[in-house]
């Protein structure tokens, strides 16, 4: 009767249980399980730990650059590549050495370098022609006074374009010769290049006197055979063409970001190092003659007033540009004669040729012009100065008078700013294929302007 009350599903379930039991009995699974439970337990073998083999190679101990006797690192500055300058730089994929280990005889450890020993790259085997050109160059004291409108009277010829250096150019200067065009440039890899423009691309010579970006080049108009270069490696070198050497005249524990010479004294040199420190170097005495902490961050440019050489202008990443009287700077509490406040880092502050105006360029997209007897009149020009990470920051420079400023344009052009009506026009050329960043006006040849790019190219604009 009980089976009649079961459903078909329950009957199939009971049949499955019966068949499974018979199968387990035939396999003797219950007896085997019982024997395993009552067998004595043997401890499982412990895995043997392998002792690590001691390496026969010595352990590398980390040491600071200072204890190794090496210069400061060449990390890009915070606003120059864009900084870091920095710096950065303005192009940032190259370092002086691809190895992590310093070279056995790095150039900055060798003291004085023979100029011929510093010759690198695709330069000619001999730089005798360049040395002869610099030694025999005719120095001109003044540019001509004829009227000139750069907005309509300048052009770029294809033979005046050449790649001089392999990396992003940070500094550029003309040698002060009235009878020929020779330009010198410095890049972020520590190279210093010269281009004798009249010889075309055969007139390019490249040297490597530094291990880090070349932050400044200074050539005094009355001592063209002595060329000073400063670098983030903390050194200032003097290229003495007469002696044919690169002499290391000054070494700092900090990066050097800017350099300038007093217009009426080629033996007096000023540099900006570390976080806002200005130092004066006396070449004749071979020592520092003055040191002042003027800014809260790096000094990007130093410029002397050409008419009153006691006035000096500094620009800084601390967002200010200042005018100082070097005769009365208080070492403990320096006070500037004039301060220009920007919203972001100030990359340059340059006096006009007459000394009556000052132009500042900032990453806040402004070019400010100070004028008047006490530099108390201010005018502002809006300009796109957002150069990004891979370009050198824009720095507006004066031409050959107080009428025009020259600055780079992100559309691969040169912007010419009229200081009288505050208008801007762009000089464009099919031969300028990169964005021009750093500029230099020829001190003797009116209408000759050099602009450099992140790819190491130099473009020489001339009068039509």
GROMACS .gro file of C-alpha atoms in nm:
model
  464
    1UNK     CA    1   0.000   0.000   0.000
    2UNK     CA    2   0.289   0.232   0.076
    3UNK     CA    3   0.429   0.191  -0.277
    4UNK     CA    4   0.094   0.298  -0.422
    5UNK     CA    5   0.115   0.633  -0.239
    6UNK     CA    6   0.456   0.716  -0.396
    7UNK     CA    7   0.474   0.932  -0.699
    8UNK     CA    8   0.666   0.835  -1.013
    9UNK     CA    9   0.946   1.079  -0.924
   10UNK     CA   10   0.991   0.930  -0.573
   11UNK     CA   11   1.002   0.578  -0.711
   12UNK     CA   12   1.272   0.674  -0.964
   13UNK     CA   13   1.469   0.840  -0.685
   14UNK     CA   14   1.458   0.525  -0.467
   15UNK     CA   15   1.572   0.314  -0.762
   16UNK     CA   16   1.869   0.546  -0.823
   17UNK     CA   17   1.973   0.524  -0.459
   18UNK     CA   18   1.960   0.146  -0.470
   19UNK     CA   19   2.170   0.125  -0.787
   20UNK     CA   20   2.432   0.367  -0.647
   21UNK     CA   21   2.462   0.162  -0.328
   22UNK     CA   22   2.514  -0.159  -0.525
   23UNK     CA   23   2.783   0.012  -0.736
   24UNK     CA   24   2.971   0.137  -0.427
   25UNK     CA   25   2.952  -0.205  -0.268
   26UNK     CA   26   3.103  -0.361  -0.580
   27UNK     CA   27   3.391  -0.112  -0.570
   28UNK     CA   28   3.449  -0.169  -0.194
   29UNK     CA   29   3.463   0.209  -0.134
   30UNK     CA   30   3.332   0.188   0.225
   31UNK     CA   31   3.604  -0.062   0.331
   32UNK     CA   32   3.881   0.150   0.174
   33UNK     CA   33   3.757   0.467   0.343
   34UNK     CA   34   3.745   0.290   0.680
   35UNK     CA   35   4.105   0.160   0.641
   36UNK     CA   36   4.233   0.507   0.562
   37UNK     CA   37   4.068   0.656   0.869
   38UNK     CA   38   4.226   0.401   1.103
   39UNK     CA   39   4.578   0.407   0.947
   40UNK     CA   40   4.852   0.597   1.143
   41UNK     CA   41   4.913   0.951   1.017
   42UNK     CA   42   5.258   1.019   0.881
   43UNK     CA   43   5.376   1.380   0.875
   44UNK     CA   44   5.393   1.536   0.533
   45UNK     CA   45   5.742   1.629   0.425
   46UNK     CA   46   5.824   1.997   0.472
   47UNK     CA   47   5.935   2.181   0.164
   48UNK     CA   48   6.301   2.264   0.182
   49UNK     CA   49   6.372   2.631   0.157
   50UNK     CA   50   6.644   2.719  -0.085
   51UNK     CA   51   6.897   2.967   0.037
   52UNK     CA   52   6.951   3.248  -0.209
   53UNK     CA   53   7.287   3.246  -0.370
   54UNK     CA   54   7.501   3.542  -0.289
   55UNK     CA   55   7.587   3.749  -0.593
   56UNK     CA   56   7.952   3.779  -0.667
   57UNK     CA   57   7.902   4.131  -0.809
   58UNK     CA   58   7.951   4.418  -0.564
   59UNK     CA   59   7.647   4.598  -0.422
   60UNK     CA   60   7.597   4.942  -0.570
   61UNK     CA   61   7.570   5.203  -0.297
   62UNK     CA   62   7.369   5.512  -0.380
   63UNK     CA   63   7.566   5.833  -0.344
   64UNK     CA   64   7.472   6.195  -0.401
   65UNK     CA   65   7.615   6.389  -0.690
   66UNK     CA   66   7.800   6.613  -0.449
   67UNK     CA   67   7.988   6.323  -0.284
   68UNK     CA   68   8.077   6.191  -0.629
   69UNK     CA   69   8.220   6.525  -0.731
   70UNK     CA   70   7.964   6.568  -1.009
   71UNK     CA   71   7.771   6.883  -1.102
   72UNK     CA   72   7.402   6.930  -1.018
   73UNK     CA   73   7.153   6.725  -1.216
   74UNK     CA   74   7.019   6.875  -1.535
   75UNK     CA   75   6.649   6.827  -1.473
   76UNK     CA   76   6.444   7.066  -1.683
   77UNK     CA   77   6.339   7.388  -1.514
   78UNK     CA   78   5.975   7.431  -1.422
   79UNK     CA   79   5.891   7.690  -1.683
   80UNK     CA   80   6.147   7.670  -1.952
   81UNK     CA   81   6.057   7.357  -2.118
   82UNK     CA   82   5.823   7.463  -2.012
   83UNK     CA   83   5.984   7.465  -1.693
   84UNK     CA   84   6.019   7.315  -1.529
   85UNK     CA   85   6.323   7.695  -1.830
   86UNK     CA   86   6.337   7.402  -1.680
   87UNK     CA   87   6.489   7.274  -1.705
   88UNK     CA   88   6.366   7.101  -1.882
   89UNK     CA   89   6.444   7.125  -2.212
   90UNK     CA   90   6.383   7.279  -2.508
   91UNK     CA   91   6.381   6.819  -2.740
   92UNK     CA   92   6.371   6.668  -2.394
   93UNK     CA   93   6.447   6.312  -2.497
   94UNK     CA   94   6.822   6.355  -2.510
   95UNK     CA   95   7.065   6.356  -2.223
   96UNK     CA   96   7.438   6.409  -2.244
   97UNK     CA   97   7.496   6.038  -2.194
   98UNK     CA   98   7.273   5.740  -2.256
   99UNK     CA   99   7.436   5.543  -1.976
  100UNK     CA  100   7.347   5.575  -1.611
  101UNK     CA  101   7.713   5.572  -1.519
  102UNK     CA  102   7.913   5.892  -1.566
  103UNK     CA  103   8.188   5.877  -1.826
  104UNK     CA  104   8.535   5.793  -1.701
  105UNK     CA  105   8.669   6.136  -1.792
  106UNK     CA  106   8.372   6.370  -1.817
  107UNK     CA  107   8.452   6.703  -1.983
  108UNK     CA  108   8.358   6.904  -1.672
  109UNK     CA  109   8.625   6.717  -1.473
  110UNK     CA  110   8.904   6.796  -1.717
  111UNK     CA  111   8.953   7.162  -1.626
  112UNK     CA  112   9.064   7.366  -1.928
  113UNK     CA  113   8.965   7.209  -2.260
  114UNK     CA  114   9.139   7.258  -2.586
  115UNK     CA  115   8.890   7.399  -2.833
  116UNK     CA  116   8.987   7.138  -3.089
  117UNK     CA  117   8.927   6.858  -2.835
  118UNK     CA  118   8.572   6.982  -2.770
  119UNK     CA  119   8.481   6.966  -3.140
  120UNK     CA  120   8.202   6.711  -3.190
  121UNK     CA  121   7.933   6.592  -3.427
  122UNK     CA  122   7.950   6.650  -3.802
  123UNK     CA  123   8.178   6.951  -3.769
  124UNK     CA  124   8.471   6.982  -4.009
  125UNK     CA  125   8.785   6.800  -3.901
  126UNK     CA  126   8.951   7.134  -3.839
  127UNK     CA  127   8.802   7.453  -3.700
  128UNK     CA  128   9.097   7.665  -3.811
  129UNK     CA  129   8.877   7.864  -4.051
  130UNK     CA  130   8.639   7.957  -3.769
  131UNK     CA  131   8.921   8.057  -3.536
  132UNK     CA  132   9.069   8.279  -3.806
  133UNK     CA  133   8.731   8.442  -3.874
  134UNK     CA  134   8.678   8.527  -3.507
  135UNK     CA  135   9.032   8.655  -3.460
  136UNK     CA  136   9.019   8.876  -3.769
  137UNK     CA  137   8.659   8.993  -3.734
  138UNK     CA  138   8.607   9.367  -3.756
  139UNK     CA  139   8.413   9.494  -3.455
  140UNK     CA  140   8.167   9.774  -3.533
  141UNK     CA  141   8.058  10.004  -3.253
  142UNK     CA  142   7.719  10.129  -3.381
  143UNK     CA  143   7.447  10.035  -3.624
  144UNK     CA  144   7.348  10.277  -3.899
  145UNK     CA  145   7.080  10.538  -3.833
  146UNK     CA  146   6.885  10.498  -4.156
  147UNK     CA  147   6.512  10.448  -4.129
  148UNK     CA  148   6.396  10.088  -4.133
  149UNK     CA  149   6.054   9.926  -4.096
  150UNK     CA  150   6.090   9.557  -4.005
  151UNK     CA  151   5.720   9.499  -4.057
  152UNK     CA  152   5.762   9.523  -4.434
  153UNK     CA  153   6.137   9.514  -4.501
  154UNK     CA  154   6.254   9.177  -4.369
  155UNK     CA  155   6.267   8.838  -4.541
  156UNK     CA  156   6.402   8.487  -4.487
  157UNK     CA  157   6.609   8.336  -4.768
  158UNK     CA  158   6.652   7.958  -4.798
  159UNK     CA  159   7.033   7.980  -4.775
  160UNK     CA  160   6.993   8.151  -4.437
  161UNK     CA  161   6.838   7.845  -4.270
  162UNK     CA  162   7.053   7.570  -4.120
  163UNK     CA  163   7.038   7.310  -3.846
  164UNK     CA  164   7.331   7.405  -3.625
  165UNK     CA  165   7.273   7.192  -3.313
  166UNK     CA  166   7.110   6.852  -3.251
  167UNK     CA  167   6.883   6.962  -2.964
  168UNK     CA  168   6.653   7.241  -2.851
  169UNK     CA  169   6.831   7.577  -2.851
  170UNK     CA  170   6.811   7.784  -2.533
  171UNK     CA  171   7.049   8.072  -2.607
  172UNK     CA  172   7.163   8.262  -2.915
  173UNK     CA  173   7.403   8.553  -2.980
  174UNK     CA  174   7.561   8.723  -3.279
  175UNK     CA  175   7.932   8.796  -3.272
  176UNK     CA  176   7.971   9.176  -3.299
  177UNK     CA  177   8.128   9.188  -3.644
  178UNK     CA  178   8.033   9.456  -3.891
  179UNK     CA  179   8.170   9.282  -4.200
  180UNK     CA  180   8.026   8.930  -4.163
  181UNK     CA  181   7.753   8.728  -3.991
  182UNK     CA  182   7.860   8.471  -3.733
  183UNK     CA  183   7.605   8.340  -3.482
  184UNK     CA  184   7.663   8.122  -3.175
  185UNK     CA  185   7.396   7.909  -3.005
  186UNK     CA  186   7.369   7.672  -2.708
  187UNK     CA  187   7.134   7.375  -2.669
  188UNK     CA  188   6.991   7.159  -2.389
  189UNK     CA  189   7.253   6.886  -2.432
  190UNK     CA  190   7.545   7.115  -2.343
  191UNK     CA  191   7.653   7.183  -2.703
  192UNK     CA  192   7.772   7.523  -2.825
  193UNK     CA  193   7.748   7.579  -3.199
  194UNK     CA  194   7.886   7.842  -3.437
  195UNK     CA  195   7.759   7.923  -3.783
  196UNK     CA  196   7.957   8.132  -4.027
  197UNK     CA  197   7.652   8.217  -4.236
  198UNK     CA  198   7.847   8.330  -4.541
  199UNK     CA  199   7.985   7.977  -4.586
  200UNK     CA  200   7.646   7.810  -4.579
  201UNK     CA  201   7.610   7.475  -4.409
  202UNK     CA  202   7.986   7.417  -4.441
  203UNK     CA  203   8.037   7.693  -4.186
  204UNK     CA  204   7.874   7.502  -3.895
  205UNK     CA  205   8.095   7.401  -3.601
  206UNK     CA  206   7.975   7.224  -3.285
  207UNK     CA  207   8.156   7.198  -2.950
  208UNK     CA  208   8.059   7.032  -2.623
  209UNK     CA  209   8.204   7.224  -2.328
  210UNK     CA  210   7.915   7.150  -2.090
  211UNK     CA  211   7.733   6.845  -1.956
  212UNK     CA  212   7.391   7.011  -1.915
  213UNK     CA  213   7.177   7.272  -2.095
  214UNK     CA  214   7.356   7.591  -2.198
  215UNK     CA  215   7.151   7.861  -2.026
  216UNK     CA  216   7.334   8.168  -2.153
  217UNK     CA  217   7.596   8.305  -2.393
  218UNK     CA  218   7.764   8.642  -2.349
  219UNK     CA  219   7.990   8.815  -2.602
  220UNK     CA  220   8.118   9.161  -2.519
  221UNK     CA  221   8.117   9.401  -2.816
  222UNK     CA  222   8.479   9.500  -2.752
  223UNK     CA  223   8.616   9.152  -2.675
  224UNK     CA  224   8.469   8.921  -2.937
  225UNK     CA  225   8.744   8.660  -2.893
  226UNK     CA  226   8.623   8.590  -2.538
  227UNK     CA  227   8.290   8.409  -2.533
  228UNK     CA  228   8.131   8.319  -2.198
  229UNK     CA  229   7.881   8.033  -2.161
  230UNK     CA  230   7.680   7.932  -1.854
  231UNK     CA  231   7.507   7.601  -1.791
  232UNK     CA  232   7.276   7.410  -1.562
  233UNK     CA  233   7.583   7.201  -1.472
  234UNK     CA  234   7.685   7.490  -1.244
  235UNK     CA  235   7.982   7.606  -1.453
  236UNK     CA  236   8.074   7.920  -1.645
  237UNK     CA  237   8.329   7.859  -1.920
  238UNK     CA  238   8.530   8.112  -2.116
  239UNK     CA  239   8.600   8.025  -2.477
  240UNK     CA  240   8.926   8.211  -2.533
  241UNK     CA  241   8.984   8.207  -2.908
  242UNK     CA  242   9.330   8.361  -2.874
  243UNK     CA  243   9.440   8.081  -2.640
  244UNK     CA  244   9.212   7.827  -2.815
  245UNK     CA  245   9.079   7.689  -2.487
  246UNK     CA  246   8.753   7.649  -2.295
  247UNK     CA  247   8.852   7.763  -1.945
  248UNK     CA  248   8.628   7.693  -1.648
  249UNK     CA  249   8.632   8.027  -1.469
  250UNK     CA  250   8.353   7.969  -1.214
  251UNK     CA  251   8.191   7.666  -1.053
  252UNK     CA  252   7.876   7.669  -0.839
  253UNK     CA  253   7.698   7.407  -0.632
  254UNK     CA  254   7.375   7.521  -0.799
  255UNK     CA  255   7.242   7.543  -1.151
  256UNK     CA  256   7.321   7.867  -1.337
  257UNK     CA  257   7.021   7.999  -1.529
  258UNK     CA  258   7.139   8.331  -1.673
  259UNK     CA  259   7.448   8.537  -1.750
  260UNK     CA  260   7.527   8.896  -1.852
  261UNK     CA  261   7.827   9.128  -1.886
  262UNK     CA  262   7.852   9.492  -1.782
  263UNK     CA  263   7.842   9.696  -2.107
  264UNK     CA  264   8.145   9.911  -2.019
  265UNK     CA  265   8.356   9.639  -1.854
  266UNK     CA  266   8.414   9.303  -2.026
  267UNK     CA  267   8.587   9.168  -1.714
  268UNK     CA  268   8.276   9.203  -1.497
  269UNK     CA  269   8.024   8.921  -1.524
  270UNK     CA  270   7.690   8.866  -1.350
  271UNK     CA  271   7.504   8.535  -1.323
  272UNK     CA  272   7.179   8.408  -1.175
  273UNK     CA  273   7.210   8.080  -0.987
  274UNK     CA  274   7.001   7.861  -0.757
  275UNK     CA  275   6.676   8.005  -0.625
  276UNK     CA  276   6.705   8.374  -0.699
  277UNK     CA  277   7.072   8.444  -0.621
  278UNK     CA  278   7.259   8.708  -0.824
  279UNK     CA  279   7.639   8.693  -0.820
  280UNK     CA  280   7.901   8.928  -0.961
  281UNK     CA  281   8.224   8.775  -1.090
  282UNK     CA  282   8.545   8.973  -1.136
  283UNK     CA  283   8.745   8.808  -1.414
  284UNK     CA  284   9.063   9.000  -1.331
  285UNK     CA  285   9.057   8.903  -0.964
  286UNK     CA  286   8.920   8.557  -1.037
  287UNK     CA  287   8.663   8.567  -0.756
  288UNK     CA  288   8.306   8.659  -0.665
  289UNK     CA  289   8.282   9.029  -0.588
  290UNK     CA  290   7.919   9.036  -0.478
  291UNK     CA  291   7.626   8.809  -0.397
  292UNK     CA  292   7.261   8.897  -0.334
  293UNK     CA  293   6.942   8.695  -0.290
  294UNK     CA  294   6.702   8.899  -0.503
  295UNK     CA  295   6.416   8.659  -0.588
  296UNK     CA  296   6.230   8.367  -0.438
  297UNK     CA  297   6.286   8.152  -0.748
  298UNK     CA  298   6.531   8.120  -1.036
  299UNK     CA  299   6.650   8.427  -1.225
  300UNK     CA  300   6.576   8.372  -1.594
  301UNK     CA  301   6.742   8.681  -1.745
  302UNK     CA  302   6.983   8.957  -1.643
  303UNK     CA  303   7.012   9.277  -1.847
  304UNK     CA  304   7.202   9.603  -1.796
  305UNK     CA  305   7.070   9.941  -1.897
  306UNK     CA  306   7.287  10.046  -2.195
  307UNK     CA  307   7.284  10.413  -2.093
  308UNK     CA  308   7.304  10.380  -1.715
  309UNK     CA  309   7.506  10.067  -1.644
  310UNK     CA  310   7.431  10.092  -1.271
  311UNK     CA  311   7.075   9.977  -1.345
  312UNK     CA  312   7.012   9.607  -1.390
  313UNK     CA  313   6.687   9.424  -1.472
  314UNK     CA  314   6.609   9.068  -1.360
  315UNK     CA  315   6.320   8.839  -1.446
  316UNK     CA  316   6.222   8.544  -1.232
  317UNK     CA  317   6.001   8.240  -1.211
  318UNK     CA  318   5.863   8.393  -0.888
  319UNK     CA  319   5.632   8.598  -1.119
  320UNK     CA  320   5.820   8.928  -1.088
  321UNK     CA  321   6.060   9.139  -1.288
  322UNK     CA  322   6.266   9.401  -1.104
  323UNK     CA  323   6.498   9.694  -1.170
  324UNK     CA  324   6.792   9.733  -0.929
  325UNK     CA  325   7.070   9.981  -0.868
  326UNK     CA  326   7.381   9.766  -0.826
  327UNK     CA  327   7.548  10.039  -0.620
  328UNK     CA  328   7.289  10.026  -0.343
  329UNK     CA  329   7.159   9.669  -0.320
  330UNK     CA  330   7.135   9.582   0.048
  331UNK     CA  331   7.273   9.232   0.102
  332UNK     CA  332   7.035   9.152   0.389
  333UNK     CA  333   6.721   9.327   0.265
  334UNK     CA  334   6.752   9.411  -0.105
  335UNK     CA  335   6.493   9.658  -0.233
  336UNK     CA  336   6.426   9.708  -0.601
  337UNK     CA  337   6.372  10.043  -0.767
  338UNK     CA  338   6.079   9.904  -0.963
  339UNK     CA  339   5.887   9.578  -0.958
  340UNK     CA  340   5.654   9.436  -1.224
  341UNK     CA  341   5.409   9.174  -1.098
  342UNK     CA  342   5.284   8.907  -1.336
  343UNK     CA  343   5.042   8.620  -1.275
  344UNK     CA  344   5.288   8.350  -1.384
  345UNK     CA  345   5.661   8.302  -1.438
  346UNK     CA  346   5.844   8.593  -1.604
  347UNK     CA  347   6.086   8.463  -1.867
  348UNK     CA  348   6.258   8.787  -1.968
  349UNK     CA  349   6.309   9.154  -1.888
  350UNK     CA  350   6.515   9.356  -2.137
  351UNK     CA  351   6.600   9.726  -2.159
  352UNK     CA  352   6.545   9.902  -2.491
  353UNK     CA  353   6.849  10.029  -2.689
  354UNK     CA  354   6.799  10.381  -2.552
  355UNK     CA  355   6.759  10.250  -2.197
  356UNK     CA  356   6.431  10.437  -2.150
  357UNK     CA  357   6.198  10.135  -2.172
  358UNK     CA  358   6.180   9.785  -2.025
  359UNK     CA  359   5.991   9.494  -2.184
  360UNK     CA  360   5.889   9.186  -1.982
  361UNK     CA  361   5.750   8.856  -2.113
  362UNK     CA  362   5.550   8.619  -1.896
  363UNK     CA  363   5.380   8.284  -1.920
  364UNK     CA  364   5.056   8.467  -1.830
  365UNK     CA  365   5.026   8.566  -2.200
  366UNK     CA  366   5.134   8.927  -2.149
  367UNK     CA  367   5.415   9.148  -2.273
  368UNK     CA  368   5.447   9.454  -2.049
  369UNK     CA  369   5.637   9.770  -2.145
  370UNK     CA  370   5.758  10.015  -1.880
  371UNK     CA  371   5.852  10.366  -1.991
  372UNK     CA  372   5.886  10.717  -1.853
  373UNK     CA  373   6.161  10.883  -1.651
  374UNK     CA  374   6.108  10.652  -1.354
  375UNK     CA  375   5.969  10.357  -1.552
  376UNK     CA  376   5.630  10.441  -1.403
  377UNK     CA  377   5.426  10.427  -1.725
  378UNK     CA  378   5.295  10.079  -1.801
  379UNK     CA  379   5.139   9.940  -2.116
  380UNK     CA  380   5.036   9.580  -2.179
  381UNK     CA  381   5.013   9.372  -2.496
  382UNK     CA  382   4.834   9.037  -2.497
  383UNK     CA  383   5.031   8.761  -2.668
  384UNK     CA  384   5.005   8.381  -2.671
  385UNK     CA  385   5.311   8.264  -2.476
  386UNK     CA  386   5.194   7.906  -2.411
  387UNK     CA  387   5.488   7.723  -2.564
  388UNK     CA  388   5.415   7.390  -2.396
  389UNK     CA  389   5.663   7.135  -2.273
  390UNK     CA  390   5.886   7.082  -2.576
  391UNK     CA  391   5.963   7.442  -2.676
  392UNK     CA  392   6.180   7.707  -2.516
  393UNK     CA  393   5.977   7.985  -2.358
  394UNK     CA  394   5.914   8.299  -2.561
  395UNK     CA  395   6.123   8.608  -2.479
  396UNK     CA  396   6.041   8.938  -2.646
  397UNK     CA  397   6.357   9.126  -2.748
  398UNK     CA  398   6.418   9.476  -2.880
  399UNK     CA  399   6.544   9.535  -3.230
  400UNK     CA  400   6.773   9.824  -3.318
  401UNK     CA  401   6.564  10.103  -3.164
  402UNK     CA  402   6.278  10.150  -2.921
  403UNK     CA  403   6.010  10.118  -3.190
  404UNK     CA  404   5.971   9.741  -3.223
  405UNK     CA  405   5.977   9.418  -3.023
  406UNK     CA  406   6.031   9.072  -3.173
  407UNK     CA  407   5.882   8.751  -3.029
  408UNK     CA  408   5.793   8.401  -3.147
  409UNK     CA  409   5.454   8.295  -3.276
  410UNK     CA  410   5.303   7.947  -3.231
  411UNK     CA  411   5.199   7.952  -3.599
  412UNK     CA  412   5.565   7.931  -3.712
  413UNK     CA  413   5.602   8.304  -3.757
  414UNK     CA  414   5.782   8.603  -3.607
  415UNK     CA  415   5.560   8.860  -3.436
  416UNK     CA  416   5.672   9.223  -3.463
  417UNK     CA  417   5.512   9.446  -3.200
  418UNK     CA  418   5.498   9.821  -3.255
  419UNK     CA  419   5.553   9.998  -2.923
  420UNK     CA  420   5.391  10.319  -3.047
  421UNK     CA  421   5.046  10.191  -3.143
  422UNK     CA  422   5.068   9.846  -2.974
  423UNK     CA  423   4.984   9.660  -3.296
  424UNK     CA  424   5.132   9.325  -3.398
  425UNK     CA  425   5.208   9.186  -3.742
  426UNK     CA  426   5.350   8.843  -3.824
  427UNK     CA  427   5.646   8.773  -4.052
  428UNK     CA  428   5.592   8.440  -4.225
  429UNK     CA  429   5.807   8.237  -4.461
  430UNK     CA  430   5.778   7.900  -4.629
  431UNK     CA  431   6.140   7.836  -4.530
  432UNK     CA  432   6.068   7.856  -4.156
  433UNK     CA  433   5.919   7.515  -4.082
  434UNK     CA  434   5.940   7.525  -3.701
  435UNK     CA  435   5.825   7.758  -3.425
  436UNK     CA  436   6.087   8.027  -3.350
  437UNK     CA  437   6.147   8.065  -2.976
  438UNK     CA  438   6.470   8.252  -2.894
  439UNK     CA  439   6.588   8.565  -3.078
  440UNK     CA  440   6.895   8.782  -3.120
  441UNK     CA  441   6.932   9.109  -3.311
  442UNK     CA  442   7.266   9.166  -3.481
  443UNK     CA  443   7.440   9.449  -3.290
  444UNK     CA  444   7.605   9.592  -3.603
  445UNK     CA  445   7.388   9.500  -3.902
  446UNK     CA  446   7.045   9.657  -3.886
  447UNK     CA  447   6.772   9.425  -4.010
  448UNK     CA  448   6.966   9.103  -3.941
  449UNK     CA  449   6.778   8.889  -3.687
  450UNK     CA  450   6.836   8.531  -3.573
  451UNK     CA  451   6.559   8.310  -3.439
  452UNK     CA  452   6.608   7.952  -3.319
  453UNK     CA  453   6.387   7.645  -3.283
  454UNK     CA  454   6.345   7.334  -3.069
  455UNK     CA  455   6.498   7.122  -3.345
  456UNK     CA  456   6.833   7.304  -3.337
  457UNK     CA  457   6.767   7.519  -3.644
  458UNK     CA  458   6.878   7.879  -3.687
  459UNK     CA  459   6.688   8.117  -3.917
  460UNK     CA  460   6.856   8.444  -4.019
  461UNK     CA  461   6.611   8.716  -4.128
  462UNK     CA  462   6.762   9.003  -4.327
  463UNK     CA  463   6.657   9.324  -4.494
  464UNK     CA  464   6.494   9.288  -4.833
   0.00000   0.00000   0.00000
